[in-house]
mmCIF file of C-alpha atoms and ligand atoms in Angstrom:
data_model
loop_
_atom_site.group_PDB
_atom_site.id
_atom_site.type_symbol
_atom_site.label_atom_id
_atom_site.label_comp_id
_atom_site.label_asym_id
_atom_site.label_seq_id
_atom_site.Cartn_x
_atom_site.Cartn_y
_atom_site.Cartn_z
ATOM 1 C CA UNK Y 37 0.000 0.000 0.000
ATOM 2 C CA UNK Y 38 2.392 2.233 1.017
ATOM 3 C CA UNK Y 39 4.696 1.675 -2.061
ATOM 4 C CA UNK Y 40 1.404 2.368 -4.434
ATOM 5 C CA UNK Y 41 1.150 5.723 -2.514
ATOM 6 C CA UNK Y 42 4.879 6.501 -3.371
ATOM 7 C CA UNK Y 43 4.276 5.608 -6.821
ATOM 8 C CA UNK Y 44 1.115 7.734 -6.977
ATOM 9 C CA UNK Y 45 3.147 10.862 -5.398
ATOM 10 C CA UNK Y 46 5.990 10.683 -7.385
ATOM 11 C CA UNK Y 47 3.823 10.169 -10.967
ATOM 12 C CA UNK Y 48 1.585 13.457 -9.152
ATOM 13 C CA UNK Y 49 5.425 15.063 -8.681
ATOM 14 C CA UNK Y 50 6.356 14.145 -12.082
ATOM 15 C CA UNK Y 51 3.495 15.799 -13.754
ATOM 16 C CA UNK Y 52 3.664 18.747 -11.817
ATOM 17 C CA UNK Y 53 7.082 19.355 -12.925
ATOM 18 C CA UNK Y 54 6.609 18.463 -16.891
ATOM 19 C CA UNK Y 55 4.139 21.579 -16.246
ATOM 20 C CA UNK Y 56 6.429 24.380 -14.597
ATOM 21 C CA UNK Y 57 8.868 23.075 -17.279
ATOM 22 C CA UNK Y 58 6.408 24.035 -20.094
ATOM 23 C CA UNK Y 59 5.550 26.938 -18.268
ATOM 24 C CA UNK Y 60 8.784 28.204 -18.235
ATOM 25 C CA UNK Y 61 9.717 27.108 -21.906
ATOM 26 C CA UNK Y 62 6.651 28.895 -22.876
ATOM 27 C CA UNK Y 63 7.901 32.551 -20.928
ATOM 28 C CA UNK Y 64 11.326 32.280 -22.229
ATOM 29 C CA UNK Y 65 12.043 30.364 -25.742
ATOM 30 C CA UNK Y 66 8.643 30.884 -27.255
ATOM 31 C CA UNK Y 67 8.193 33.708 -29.625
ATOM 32 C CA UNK Y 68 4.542 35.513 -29.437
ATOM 33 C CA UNK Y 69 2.766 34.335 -32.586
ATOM 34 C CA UNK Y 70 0.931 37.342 -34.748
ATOM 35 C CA UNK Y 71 -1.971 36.510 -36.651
ATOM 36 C CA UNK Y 72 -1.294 36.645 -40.297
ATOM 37 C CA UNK Y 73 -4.194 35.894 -43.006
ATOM 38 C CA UNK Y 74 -4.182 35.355 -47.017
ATOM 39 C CA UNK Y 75 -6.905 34.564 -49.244
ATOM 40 C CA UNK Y 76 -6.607 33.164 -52.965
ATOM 41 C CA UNK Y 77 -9.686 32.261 -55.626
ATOM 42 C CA UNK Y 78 -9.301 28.603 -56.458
ATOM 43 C CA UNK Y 79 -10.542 25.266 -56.798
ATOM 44 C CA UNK Y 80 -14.029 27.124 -57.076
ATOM 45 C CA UNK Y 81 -14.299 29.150 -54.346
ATOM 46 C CA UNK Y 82 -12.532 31.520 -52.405
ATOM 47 C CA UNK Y 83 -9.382 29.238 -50.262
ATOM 48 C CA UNK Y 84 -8.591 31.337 -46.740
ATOM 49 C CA UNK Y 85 -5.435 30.761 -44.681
ATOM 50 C CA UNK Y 86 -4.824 31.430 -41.302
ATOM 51 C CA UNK Y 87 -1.653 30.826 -39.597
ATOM 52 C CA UNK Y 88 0.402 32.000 -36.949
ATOM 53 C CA UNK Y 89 3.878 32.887 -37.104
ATOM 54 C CA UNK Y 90 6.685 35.471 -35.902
ATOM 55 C CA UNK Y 91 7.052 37.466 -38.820
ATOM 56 C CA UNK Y 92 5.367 38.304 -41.697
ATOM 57 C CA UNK Y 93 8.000 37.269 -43.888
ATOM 58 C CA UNK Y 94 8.045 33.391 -42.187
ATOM 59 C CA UNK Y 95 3.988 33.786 -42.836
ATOM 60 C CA UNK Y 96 4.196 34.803 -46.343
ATOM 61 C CA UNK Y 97 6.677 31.980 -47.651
ATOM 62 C CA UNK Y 98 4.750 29.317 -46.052
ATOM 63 C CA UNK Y 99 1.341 30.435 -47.112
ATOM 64 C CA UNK Y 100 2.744 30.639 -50.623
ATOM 65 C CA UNK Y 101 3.726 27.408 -50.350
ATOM 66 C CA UNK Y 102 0.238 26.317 -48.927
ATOM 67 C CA UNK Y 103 -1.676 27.878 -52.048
ATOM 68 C CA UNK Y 104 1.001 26.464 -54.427
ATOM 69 C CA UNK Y 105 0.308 22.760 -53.264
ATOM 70 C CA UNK Y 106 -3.515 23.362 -53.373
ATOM 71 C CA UNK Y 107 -2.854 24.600 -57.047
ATOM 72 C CA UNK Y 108 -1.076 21.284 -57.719
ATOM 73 C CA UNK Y 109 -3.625 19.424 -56.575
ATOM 74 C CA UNK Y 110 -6.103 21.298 -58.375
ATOM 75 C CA UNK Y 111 -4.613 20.755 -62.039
ATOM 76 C CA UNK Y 112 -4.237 17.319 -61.104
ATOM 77 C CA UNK Y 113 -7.128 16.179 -59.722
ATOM 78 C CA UNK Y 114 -10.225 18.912 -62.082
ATOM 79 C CA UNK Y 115 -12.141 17.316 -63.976
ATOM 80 C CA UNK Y 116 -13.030 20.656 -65.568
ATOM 81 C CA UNK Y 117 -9.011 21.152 -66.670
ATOM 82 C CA UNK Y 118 -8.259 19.304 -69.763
ATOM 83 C CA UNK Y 119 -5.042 17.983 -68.989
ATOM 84 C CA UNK Y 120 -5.457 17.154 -65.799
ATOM 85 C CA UNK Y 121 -5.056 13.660 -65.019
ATOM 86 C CA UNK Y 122 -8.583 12.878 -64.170
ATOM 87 C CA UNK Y 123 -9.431 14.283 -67.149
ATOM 88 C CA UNK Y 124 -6.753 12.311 -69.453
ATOM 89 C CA UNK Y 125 -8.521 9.441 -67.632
ATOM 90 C CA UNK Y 126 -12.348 10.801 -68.382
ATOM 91 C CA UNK Y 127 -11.107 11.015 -72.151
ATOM 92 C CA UNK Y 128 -10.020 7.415 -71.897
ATOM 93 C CA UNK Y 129 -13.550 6.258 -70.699
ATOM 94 C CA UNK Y 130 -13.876 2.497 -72.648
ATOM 95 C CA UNK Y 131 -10.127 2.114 -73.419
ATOM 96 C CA UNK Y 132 -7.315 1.235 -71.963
ATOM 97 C CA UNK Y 133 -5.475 1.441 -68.635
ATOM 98 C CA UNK Y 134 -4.622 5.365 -67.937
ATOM 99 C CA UNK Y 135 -0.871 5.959 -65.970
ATOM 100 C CA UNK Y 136 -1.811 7.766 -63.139
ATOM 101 C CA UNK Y 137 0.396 9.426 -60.060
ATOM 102 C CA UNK Y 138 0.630 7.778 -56.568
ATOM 103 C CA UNK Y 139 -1.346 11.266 -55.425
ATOM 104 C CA UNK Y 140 -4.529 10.276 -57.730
ATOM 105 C CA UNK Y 141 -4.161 6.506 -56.860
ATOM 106 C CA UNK Y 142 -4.842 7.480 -53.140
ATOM 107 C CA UNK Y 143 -7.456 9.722 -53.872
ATOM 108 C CA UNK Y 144 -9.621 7.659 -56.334
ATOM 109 C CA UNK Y 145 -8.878 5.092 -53.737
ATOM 110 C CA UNK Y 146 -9.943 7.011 -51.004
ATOM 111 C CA UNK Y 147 -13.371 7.796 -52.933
ATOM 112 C CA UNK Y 148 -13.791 3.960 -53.732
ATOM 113 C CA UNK Y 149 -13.864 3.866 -49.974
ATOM 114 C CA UNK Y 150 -16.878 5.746 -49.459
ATOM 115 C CA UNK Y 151 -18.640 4.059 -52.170
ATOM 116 C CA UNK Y 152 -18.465 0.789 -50.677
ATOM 117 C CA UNK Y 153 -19.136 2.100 -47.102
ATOM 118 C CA UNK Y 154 -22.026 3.818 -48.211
ATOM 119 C CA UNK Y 155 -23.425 1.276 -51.043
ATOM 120 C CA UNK Y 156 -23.218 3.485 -53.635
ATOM 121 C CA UNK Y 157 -24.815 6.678 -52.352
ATOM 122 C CA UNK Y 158 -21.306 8.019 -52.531
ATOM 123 C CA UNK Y 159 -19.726 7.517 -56.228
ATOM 124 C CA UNK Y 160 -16.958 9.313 -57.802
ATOM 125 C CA UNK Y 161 -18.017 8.271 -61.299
ATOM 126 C CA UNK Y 162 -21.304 10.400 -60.765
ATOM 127 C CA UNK Y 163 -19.613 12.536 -63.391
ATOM 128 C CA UNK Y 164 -22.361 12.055 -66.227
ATOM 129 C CA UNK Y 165 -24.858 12.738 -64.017
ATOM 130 C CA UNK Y 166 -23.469 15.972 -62.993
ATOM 131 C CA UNK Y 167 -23.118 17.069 -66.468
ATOM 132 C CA UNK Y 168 -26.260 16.294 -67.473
ATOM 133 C CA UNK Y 169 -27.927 18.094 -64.656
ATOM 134 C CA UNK Y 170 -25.456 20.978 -65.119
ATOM 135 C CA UNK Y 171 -26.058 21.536 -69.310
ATOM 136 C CA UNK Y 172 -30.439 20.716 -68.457
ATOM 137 C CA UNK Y 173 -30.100 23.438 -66.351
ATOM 138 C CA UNK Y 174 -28.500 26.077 -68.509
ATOM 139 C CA UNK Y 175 -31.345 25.175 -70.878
ATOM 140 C CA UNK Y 176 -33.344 25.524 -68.206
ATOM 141 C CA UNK Y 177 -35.181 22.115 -68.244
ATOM 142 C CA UNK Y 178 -35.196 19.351 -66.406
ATOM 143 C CA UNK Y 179 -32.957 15.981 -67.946
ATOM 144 C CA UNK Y 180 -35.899 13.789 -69.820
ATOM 145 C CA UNK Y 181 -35.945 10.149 -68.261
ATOM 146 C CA UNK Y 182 -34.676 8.691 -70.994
ATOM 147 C CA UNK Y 183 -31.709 10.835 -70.409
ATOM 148 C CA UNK Y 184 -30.971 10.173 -67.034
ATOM 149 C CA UNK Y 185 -31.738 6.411 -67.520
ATOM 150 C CA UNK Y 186 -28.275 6.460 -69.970
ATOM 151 C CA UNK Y 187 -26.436 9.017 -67.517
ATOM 152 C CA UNK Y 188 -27.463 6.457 -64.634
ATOM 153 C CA UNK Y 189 -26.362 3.271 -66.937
ATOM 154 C CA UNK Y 190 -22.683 4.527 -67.163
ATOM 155 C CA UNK Y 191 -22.304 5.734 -63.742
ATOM 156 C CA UNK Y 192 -21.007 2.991 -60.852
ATOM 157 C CA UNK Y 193 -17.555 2.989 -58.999
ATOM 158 C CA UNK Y 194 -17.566 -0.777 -60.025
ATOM 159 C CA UNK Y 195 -16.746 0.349 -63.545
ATOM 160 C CA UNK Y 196 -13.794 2.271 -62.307
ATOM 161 C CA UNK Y 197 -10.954 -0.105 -62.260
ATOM 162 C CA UNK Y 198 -7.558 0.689 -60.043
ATOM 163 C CA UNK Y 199 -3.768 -0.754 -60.208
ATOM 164 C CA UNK Y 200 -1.661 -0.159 -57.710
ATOM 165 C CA UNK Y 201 1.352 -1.577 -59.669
ATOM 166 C CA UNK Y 202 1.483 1.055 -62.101
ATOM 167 C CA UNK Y 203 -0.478 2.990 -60.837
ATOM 168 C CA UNK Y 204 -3.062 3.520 -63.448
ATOM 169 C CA UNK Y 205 -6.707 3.056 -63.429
ATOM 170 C CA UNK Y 206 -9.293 2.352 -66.188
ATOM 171 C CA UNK Y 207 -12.937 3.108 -66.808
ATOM 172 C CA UNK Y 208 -14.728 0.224 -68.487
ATOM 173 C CA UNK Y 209 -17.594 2.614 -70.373
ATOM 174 C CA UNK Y 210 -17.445 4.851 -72.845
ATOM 175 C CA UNK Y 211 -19.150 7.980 -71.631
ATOM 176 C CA UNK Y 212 -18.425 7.348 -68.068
ATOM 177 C CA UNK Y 213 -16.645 9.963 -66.040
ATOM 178 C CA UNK Y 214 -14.888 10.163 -62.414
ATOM 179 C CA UNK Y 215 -16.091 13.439 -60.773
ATOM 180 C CA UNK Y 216 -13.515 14.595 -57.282
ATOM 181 C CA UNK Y 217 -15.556 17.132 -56.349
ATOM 182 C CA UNK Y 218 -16.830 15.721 -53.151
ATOM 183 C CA UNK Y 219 -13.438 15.315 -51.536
ATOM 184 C CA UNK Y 220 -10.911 16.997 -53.628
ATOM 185 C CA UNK Y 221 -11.136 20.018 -51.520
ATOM 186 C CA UNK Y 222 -10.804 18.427 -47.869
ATOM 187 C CA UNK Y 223 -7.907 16.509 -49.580
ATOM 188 C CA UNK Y 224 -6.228 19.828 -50.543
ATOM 189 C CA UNK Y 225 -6.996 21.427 -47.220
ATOM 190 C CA UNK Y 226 -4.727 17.934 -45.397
ATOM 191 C CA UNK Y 227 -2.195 18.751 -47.803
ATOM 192 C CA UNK Y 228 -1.932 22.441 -47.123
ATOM 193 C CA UNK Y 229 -2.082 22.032 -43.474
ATOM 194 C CA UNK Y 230 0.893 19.444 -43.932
ATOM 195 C CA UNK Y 231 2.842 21.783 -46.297
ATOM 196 C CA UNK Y 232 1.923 24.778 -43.376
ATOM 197 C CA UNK Y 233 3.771 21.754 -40.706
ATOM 198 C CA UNK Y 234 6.694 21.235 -42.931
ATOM 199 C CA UNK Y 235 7.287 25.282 -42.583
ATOM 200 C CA UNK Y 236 7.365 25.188 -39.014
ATOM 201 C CA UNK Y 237 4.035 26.543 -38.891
ATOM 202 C CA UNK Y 238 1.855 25.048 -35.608
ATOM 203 C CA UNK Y 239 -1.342 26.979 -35.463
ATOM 204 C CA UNK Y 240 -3.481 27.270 -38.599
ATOM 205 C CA UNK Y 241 -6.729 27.259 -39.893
ATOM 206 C CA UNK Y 242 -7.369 26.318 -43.892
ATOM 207 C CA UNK Y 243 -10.799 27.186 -45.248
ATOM 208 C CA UNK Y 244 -11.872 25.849 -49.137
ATOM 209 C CA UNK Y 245 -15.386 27.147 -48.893
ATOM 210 C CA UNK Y 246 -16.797 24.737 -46.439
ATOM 211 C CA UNK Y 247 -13.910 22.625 -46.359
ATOM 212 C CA UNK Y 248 -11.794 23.647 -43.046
ATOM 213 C CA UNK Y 249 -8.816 22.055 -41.450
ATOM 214 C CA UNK Y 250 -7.361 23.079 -38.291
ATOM 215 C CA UNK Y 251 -4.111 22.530 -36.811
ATOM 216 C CA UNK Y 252 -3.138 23.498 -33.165
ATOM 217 C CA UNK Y 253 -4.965 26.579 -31.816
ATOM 218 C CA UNK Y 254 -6.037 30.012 -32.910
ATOM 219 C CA UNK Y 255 -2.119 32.098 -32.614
ATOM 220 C CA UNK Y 256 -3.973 34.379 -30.066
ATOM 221 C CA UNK Y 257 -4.484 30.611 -27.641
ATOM 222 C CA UNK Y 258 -7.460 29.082 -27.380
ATOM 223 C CA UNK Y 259 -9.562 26.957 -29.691
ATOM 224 C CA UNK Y 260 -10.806 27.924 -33.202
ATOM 225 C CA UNK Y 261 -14.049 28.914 -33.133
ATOM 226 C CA UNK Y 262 -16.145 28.005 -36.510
ATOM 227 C CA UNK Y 263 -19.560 29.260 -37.261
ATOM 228 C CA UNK Y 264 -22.362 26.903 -39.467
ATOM 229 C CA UNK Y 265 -23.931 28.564 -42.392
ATOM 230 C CA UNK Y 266 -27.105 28.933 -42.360
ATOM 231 C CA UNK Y 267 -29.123 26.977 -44.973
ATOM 232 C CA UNK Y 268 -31.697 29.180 -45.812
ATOM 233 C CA UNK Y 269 -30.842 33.147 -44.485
ATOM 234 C CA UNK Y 270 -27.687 34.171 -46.819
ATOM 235 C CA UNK Y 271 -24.722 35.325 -45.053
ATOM 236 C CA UNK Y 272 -26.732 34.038 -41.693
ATOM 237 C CA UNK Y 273 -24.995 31.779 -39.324
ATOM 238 C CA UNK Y 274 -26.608 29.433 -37.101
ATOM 239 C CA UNK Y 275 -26.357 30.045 -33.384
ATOM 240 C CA UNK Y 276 -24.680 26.324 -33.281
ATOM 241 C CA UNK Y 277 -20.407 27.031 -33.415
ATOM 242 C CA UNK Y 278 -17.918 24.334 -33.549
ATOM 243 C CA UNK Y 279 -14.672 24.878 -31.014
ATOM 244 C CA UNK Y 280 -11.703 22.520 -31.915
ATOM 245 C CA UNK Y 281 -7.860 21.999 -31.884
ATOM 246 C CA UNK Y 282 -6.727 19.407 -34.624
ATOM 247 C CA UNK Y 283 -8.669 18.604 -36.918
ATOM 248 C CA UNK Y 284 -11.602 19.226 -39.380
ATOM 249 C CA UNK Y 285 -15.087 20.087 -40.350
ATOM 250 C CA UNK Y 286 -16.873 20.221 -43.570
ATOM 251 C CA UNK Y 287 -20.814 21.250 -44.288
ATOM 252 C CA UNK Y 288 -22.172 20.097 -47.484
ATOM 253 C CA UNK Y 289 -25.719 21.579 -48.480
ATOM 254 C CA UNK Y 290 -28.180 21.993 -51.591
ATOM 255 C CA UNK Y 291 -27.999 26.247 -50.615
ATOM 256 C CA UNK Y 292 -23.920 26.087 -51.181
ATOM 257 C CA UNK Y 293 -24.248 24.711 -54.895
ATOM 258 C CA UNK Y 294 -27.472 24.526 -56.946
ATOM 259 C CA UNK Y 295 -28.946 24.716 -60.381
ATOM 260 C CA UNK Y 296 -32.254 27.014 -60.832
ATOM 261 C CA UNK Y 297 -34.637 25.109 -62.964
ATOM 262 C CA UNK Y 298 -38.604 26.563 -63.693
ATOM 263 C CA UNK Y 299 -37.515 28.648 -60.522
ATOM 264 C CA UNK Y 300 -36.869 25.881 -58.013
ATOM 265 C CA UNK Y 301 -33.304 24.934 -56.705
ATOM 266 C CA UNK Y 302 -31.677 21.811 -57.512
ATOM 267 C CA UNK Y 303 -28.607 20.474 -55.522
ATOM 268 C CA UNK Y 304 -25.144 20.210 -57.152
ATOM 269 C CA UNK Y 305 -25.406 16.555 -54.771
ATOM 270 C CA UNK Y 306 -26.731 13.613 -56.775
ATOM 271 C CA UNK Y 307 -28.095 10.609 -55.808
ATOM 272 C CA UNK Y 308 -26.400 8.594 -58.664
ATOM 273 C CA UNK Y 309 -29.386 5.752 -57.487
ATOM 274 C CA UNK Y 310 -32.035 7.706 -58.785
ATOM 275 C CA UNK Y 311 -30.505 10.152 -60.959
ATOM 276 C CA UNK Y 312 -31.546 13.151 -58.866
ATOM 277 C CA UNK Y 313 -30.445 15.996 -57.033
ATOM 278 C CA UNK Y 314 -31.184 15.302 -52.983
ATOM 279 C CA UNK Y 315 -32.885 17.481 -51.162
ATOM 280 C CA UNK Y 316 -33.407 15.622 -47.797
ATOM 281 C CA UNK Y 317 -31.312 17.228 -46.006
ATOM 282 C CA UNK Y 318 -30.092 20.792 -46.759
ATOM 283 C CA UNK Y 319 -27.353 21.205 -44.689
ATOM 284 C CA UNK Y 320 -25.137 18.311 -43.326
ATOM 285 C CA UNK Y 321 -21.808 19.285 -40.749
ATOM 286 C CA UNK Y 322 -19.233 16.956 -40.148
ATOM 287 C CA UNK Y 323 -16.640 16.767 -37.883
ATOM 288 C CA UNK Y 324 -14.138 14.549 -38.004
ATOM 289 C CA UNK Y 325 -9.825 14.309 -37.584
ATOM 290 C CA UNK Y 326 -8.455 15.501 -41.535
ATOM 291 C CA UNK Y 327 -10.665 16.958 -43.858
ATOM 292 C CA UNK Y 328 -10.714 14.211 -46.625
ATOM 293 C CA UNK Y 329 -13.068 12.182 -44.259
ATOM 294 C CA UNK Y 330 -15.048 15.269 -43.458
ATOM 295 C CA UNK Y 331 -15.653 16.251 -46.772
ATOM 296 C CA UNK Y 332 -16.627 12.717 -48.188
ATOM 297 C CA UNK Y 333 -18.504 11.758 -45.036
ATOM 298 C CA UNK Y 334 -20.500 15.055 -45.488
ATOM 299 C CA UNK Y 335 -21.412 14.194 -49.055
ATOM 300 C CA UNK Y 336 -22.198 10.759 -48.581
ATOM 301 C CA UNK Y 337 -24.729 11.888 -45.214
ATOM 302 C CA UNK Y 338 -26.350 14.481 -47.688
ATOM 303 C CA UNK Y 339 -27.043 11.446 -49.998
ATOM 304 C CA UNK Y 340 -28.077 9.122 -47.233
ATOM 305 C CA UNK Y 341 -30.764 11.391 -45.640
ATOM 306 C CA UNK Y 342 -30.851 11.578 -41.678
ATOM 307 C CA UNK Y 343 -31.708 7.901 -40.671
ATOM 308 C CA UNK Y 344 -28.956 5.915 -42.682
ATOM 309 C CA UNK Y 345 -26.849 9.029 -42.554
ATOM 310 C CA UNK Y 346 -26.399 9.297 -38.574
ATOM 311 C CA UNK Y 347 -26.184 5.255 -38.242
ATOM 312 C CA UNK Y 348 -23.031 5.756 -40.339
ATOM 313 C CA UNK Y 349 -21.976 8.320 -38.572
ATOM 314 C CA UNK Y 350 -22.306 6.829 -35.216
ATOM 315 C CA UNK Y 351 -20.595 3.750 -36.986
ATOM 316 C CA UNK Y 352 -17.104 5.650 -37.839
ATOM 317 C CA UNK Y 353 -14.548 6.429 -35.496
ATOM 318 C CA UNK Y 354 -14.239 10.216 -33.972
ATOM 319 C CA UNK Y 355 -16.262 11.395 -36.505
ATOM 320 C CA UNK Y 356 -19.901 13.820 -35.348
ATOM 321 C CA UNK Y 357 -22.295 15.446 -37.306
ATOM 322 C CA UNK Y 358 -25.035 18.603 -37.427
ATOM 323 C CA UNK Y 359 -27.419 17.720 -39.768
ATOM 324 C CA UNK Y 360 -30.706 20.494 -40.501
ATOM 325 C CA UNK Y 361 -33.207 19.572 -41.956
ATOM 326 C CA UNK Y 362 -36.258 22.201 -42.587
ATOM 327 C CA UNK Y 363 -40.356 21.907 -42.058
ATOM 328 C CA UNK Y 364 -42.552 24.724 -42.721
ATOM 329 C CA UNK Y 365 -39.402 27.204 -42.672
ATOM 330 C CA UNK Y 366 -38.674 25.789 -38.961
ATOM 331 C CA UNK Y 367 -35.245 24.545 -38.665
ATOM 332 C CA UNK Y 368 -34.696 20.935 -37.027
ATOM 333 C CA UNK Y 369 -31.266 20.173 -35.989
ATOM 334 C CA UNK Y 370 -30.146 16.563 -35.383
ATOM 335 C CA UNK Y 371 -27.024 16.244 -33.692
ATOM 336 C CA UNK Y 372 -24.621 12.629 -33.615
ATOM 337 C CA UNK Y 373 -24.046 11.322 -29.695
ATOM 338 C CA UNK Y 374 -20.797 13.273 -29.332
ATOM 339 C CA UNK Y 375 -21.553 16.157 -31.656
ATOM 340 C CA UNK Y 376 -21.970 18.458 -27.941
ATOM 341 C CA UNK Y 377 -18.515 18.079 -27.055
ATOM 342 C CA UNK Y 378 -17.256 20.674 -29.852
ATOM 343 C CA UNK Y 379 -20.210 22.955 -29.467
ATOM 344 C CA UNK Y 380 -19.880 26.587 -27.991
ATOM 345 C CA UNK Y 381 -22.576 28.430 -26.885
ATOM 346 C CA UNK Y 382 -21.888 32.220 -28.866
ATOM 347 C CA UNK Y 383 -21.131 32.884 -32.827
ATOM 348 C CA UNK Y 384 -17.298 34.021 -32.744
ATOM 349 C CA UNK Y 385 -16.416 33.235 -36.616
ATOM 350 C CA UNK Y 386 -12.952 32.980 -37.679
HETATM 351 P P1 LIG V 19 -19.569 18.569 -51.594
HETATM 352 O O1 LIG V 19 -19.779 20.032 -51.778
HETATM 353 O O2 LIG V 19 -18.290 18.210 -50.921
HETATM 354 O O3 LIG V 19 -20.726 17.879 -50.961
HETATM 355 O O4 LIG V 19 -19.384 17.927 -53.044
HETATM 356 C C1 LIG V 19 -20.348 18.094 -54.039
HETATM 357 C C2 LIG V 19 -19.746 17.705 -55.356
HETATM 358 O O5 LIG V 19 -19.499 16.293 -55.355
HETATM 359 C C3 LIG V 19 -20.647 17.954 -56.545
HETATM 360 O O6 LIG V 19 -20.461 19.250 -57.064
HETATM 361 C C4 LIG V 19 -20.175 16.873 -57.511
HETATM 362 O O7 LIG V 19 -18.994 17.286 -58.146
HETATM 363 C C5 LIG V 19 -19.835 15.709 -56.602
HETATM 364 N N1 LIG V 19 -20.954 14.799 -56.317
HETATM 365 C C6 LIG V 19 -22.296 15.031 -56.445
HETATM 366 N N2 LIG V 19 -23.010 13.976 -56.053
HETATM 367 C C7 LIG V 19 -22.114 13.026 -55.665
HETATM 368 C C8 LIG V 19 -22.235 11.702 -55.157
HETATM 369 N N3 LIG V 19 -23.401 11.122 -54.953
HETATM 370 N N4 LIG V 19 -21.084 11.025 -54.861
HETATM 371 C C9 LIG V 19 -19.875 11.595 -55.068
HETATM 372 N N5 LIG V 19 -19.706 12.829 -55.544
HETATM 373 C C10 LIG V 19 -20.801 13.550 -55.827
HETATM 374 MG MG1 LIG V 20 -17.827 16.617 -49.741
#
């Protein structure tokens, strides 16, 4: 007994003094951090960068450095680029195998992931779909059946083939299309939060429209605070903010992204099932530790609906989720089991 009350003491002595020492490396080595923000147009939307760092010189290299990988990503992985390699892949749709990099192996891989997880309601070859919805809509009509019926024939992951030898992957129809745009940008916020670490940067906050990543805390101390858009009032935010060190959150929603057809709004998010746009849910949050899994996760819930969206939810590890979904113009929030924990009670946006 009294040797377990030694070892308890000295463990309580040890910690005590693994404290005073940070204490005091925090008064004497530490530099204060200053705030120091950039913003840059690209992959779509308007990319944000917060970091902390001593100088503004240190700030400005590593930020450049940030945006620079994000543009890498981006004229790899666009489907929109010609060029790109998704695209070279697109225009091989029916053919043969298509060389790809390691990078777009692990993302296509990645997305394959979240089709299988979610049976399908998640599919990066949605691509045909997307177009058809996008070019019905600037004729401002909706996509005939017979239309979607052949969009819907040549979309499913399990014609996207993938060899890690190579690596190269291979679309079996002609027609068919991969489509990133449901995790390309958490993938570029990870990478631009690791390209932030590899400057020395520790505190930093990476926003692609919806897609943020955090690392550390705000430079100031304390947690990043992160307001919710709200779904229906523009430039709104819900009363609901997310507090967090490390890590990520994503909202996907049919008010972010939409087509206007005979005056009613159509969701960029497709069920690639039945062809259409959801609507079940028009905003989805997710929380969870990088922002690849937040992104896809959030895309896949918006697909699922609330029911088989939270059960997947509650299935994967550290990951929590906000969903609203709207009745008579009355918001109805539905929040995962440990959604609470990063929830702070006033709107302090970043
Ligand atoms: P997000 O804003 O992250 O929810 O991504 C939406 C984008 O993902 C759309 O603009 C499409 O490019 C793509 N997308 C739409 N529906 C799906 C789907 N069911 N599975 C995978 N990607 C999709
Ligand atoms: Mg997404």
């Amino acid at each position: 007994m009294a040797g377990r009350n030694a070892l308890l003491w000295i463990s309580s002595a040890m910690l005590l003094v693994v404290l005073l020492l940070g204490c005091e490396r925090e008064v004497s080595s530490v530099p204060p951090l200053e705030r120091h923000k950039a913003l840059r147009n690209m992959m779509g939307t308007s990319v944000k960068i917060v970091i902390g760092a001593p100088n503004e010189e240190t700030a400005a290299a590593a930020m450049e450095k940030a945006f620079e990988r994000i543009a890498e990503i981006e004229n790899t992985v666009s489907s929109w680029r010609p060029g790109s390699e998704i695209s070279r892949l697109n225009d091989a749709a029916g053919g043969d195998w298509v060389k790809i990099s390691e990078e777009t192996f692990e993302i296509l891989e990645k997305a394959l992931e979240y089709s299988r997880t979610s049976d399908g309601a998640f599919d990066v070859t949605v691509g045909p779909l997307i177009k058809l919805w996008k070019s019905a809509g600037l004729e401002g009509r909706l996509p005939e059946e017979a239309e979607l019926r052949d969009a819907i024939a040549i979309t499913g992951y399990d014609k996207l083939l993938l060899d890690g030898t190579g690596p190269a992957a291979r679309l079996t129809v002609k027609g068919m299309s991969v489509d990133l745009g449901a995790i390309a940008k958490g993938y570029a916020v990870d990478q631009a939060l690791a390209t932030l670490r590899t400057c020395g940067i520790t505190c930093a906050l990476v926003d692609a429209g919806g897609d943020v990543g955090v690392m550390g805390g705000r430079p100031e101390g304390g947690r990043w605070a992160l307001g919710i858009q709200h779904p229906i009032e523009e430039g709104k935010l819900l009363e609901q903010v997310i507090e967090m060190t490390d890590g990520a959150v994503a909202t996907s929603g049919n008010y972010r992204r939409y087509v206007m057809i005979g005056g009613k709004r159509y969701s960029h998010i497709t069920d690639p099932r039945t062809g259409r746009p959801t609507h079940a849910v028009p905003s989805v949050t997710i929380i969870a530790q990088d922002a690849t899994t937040a992104d896809g996760v959030a895309t896949t819930v918006s697909v699922l609906g609330v029911e088989k969206g939270m059960m997947l939810v509650e299935k994967l590890p550290r990951v929590e989720a906000l969903l609203v979904t709207i009745k008579n113009g009355e918001l109805n929030l539905h929040r995962s089991a440990g959604f609470s924990h990063y929830e702070k009670a006033q709107v302090n946006e970043e």
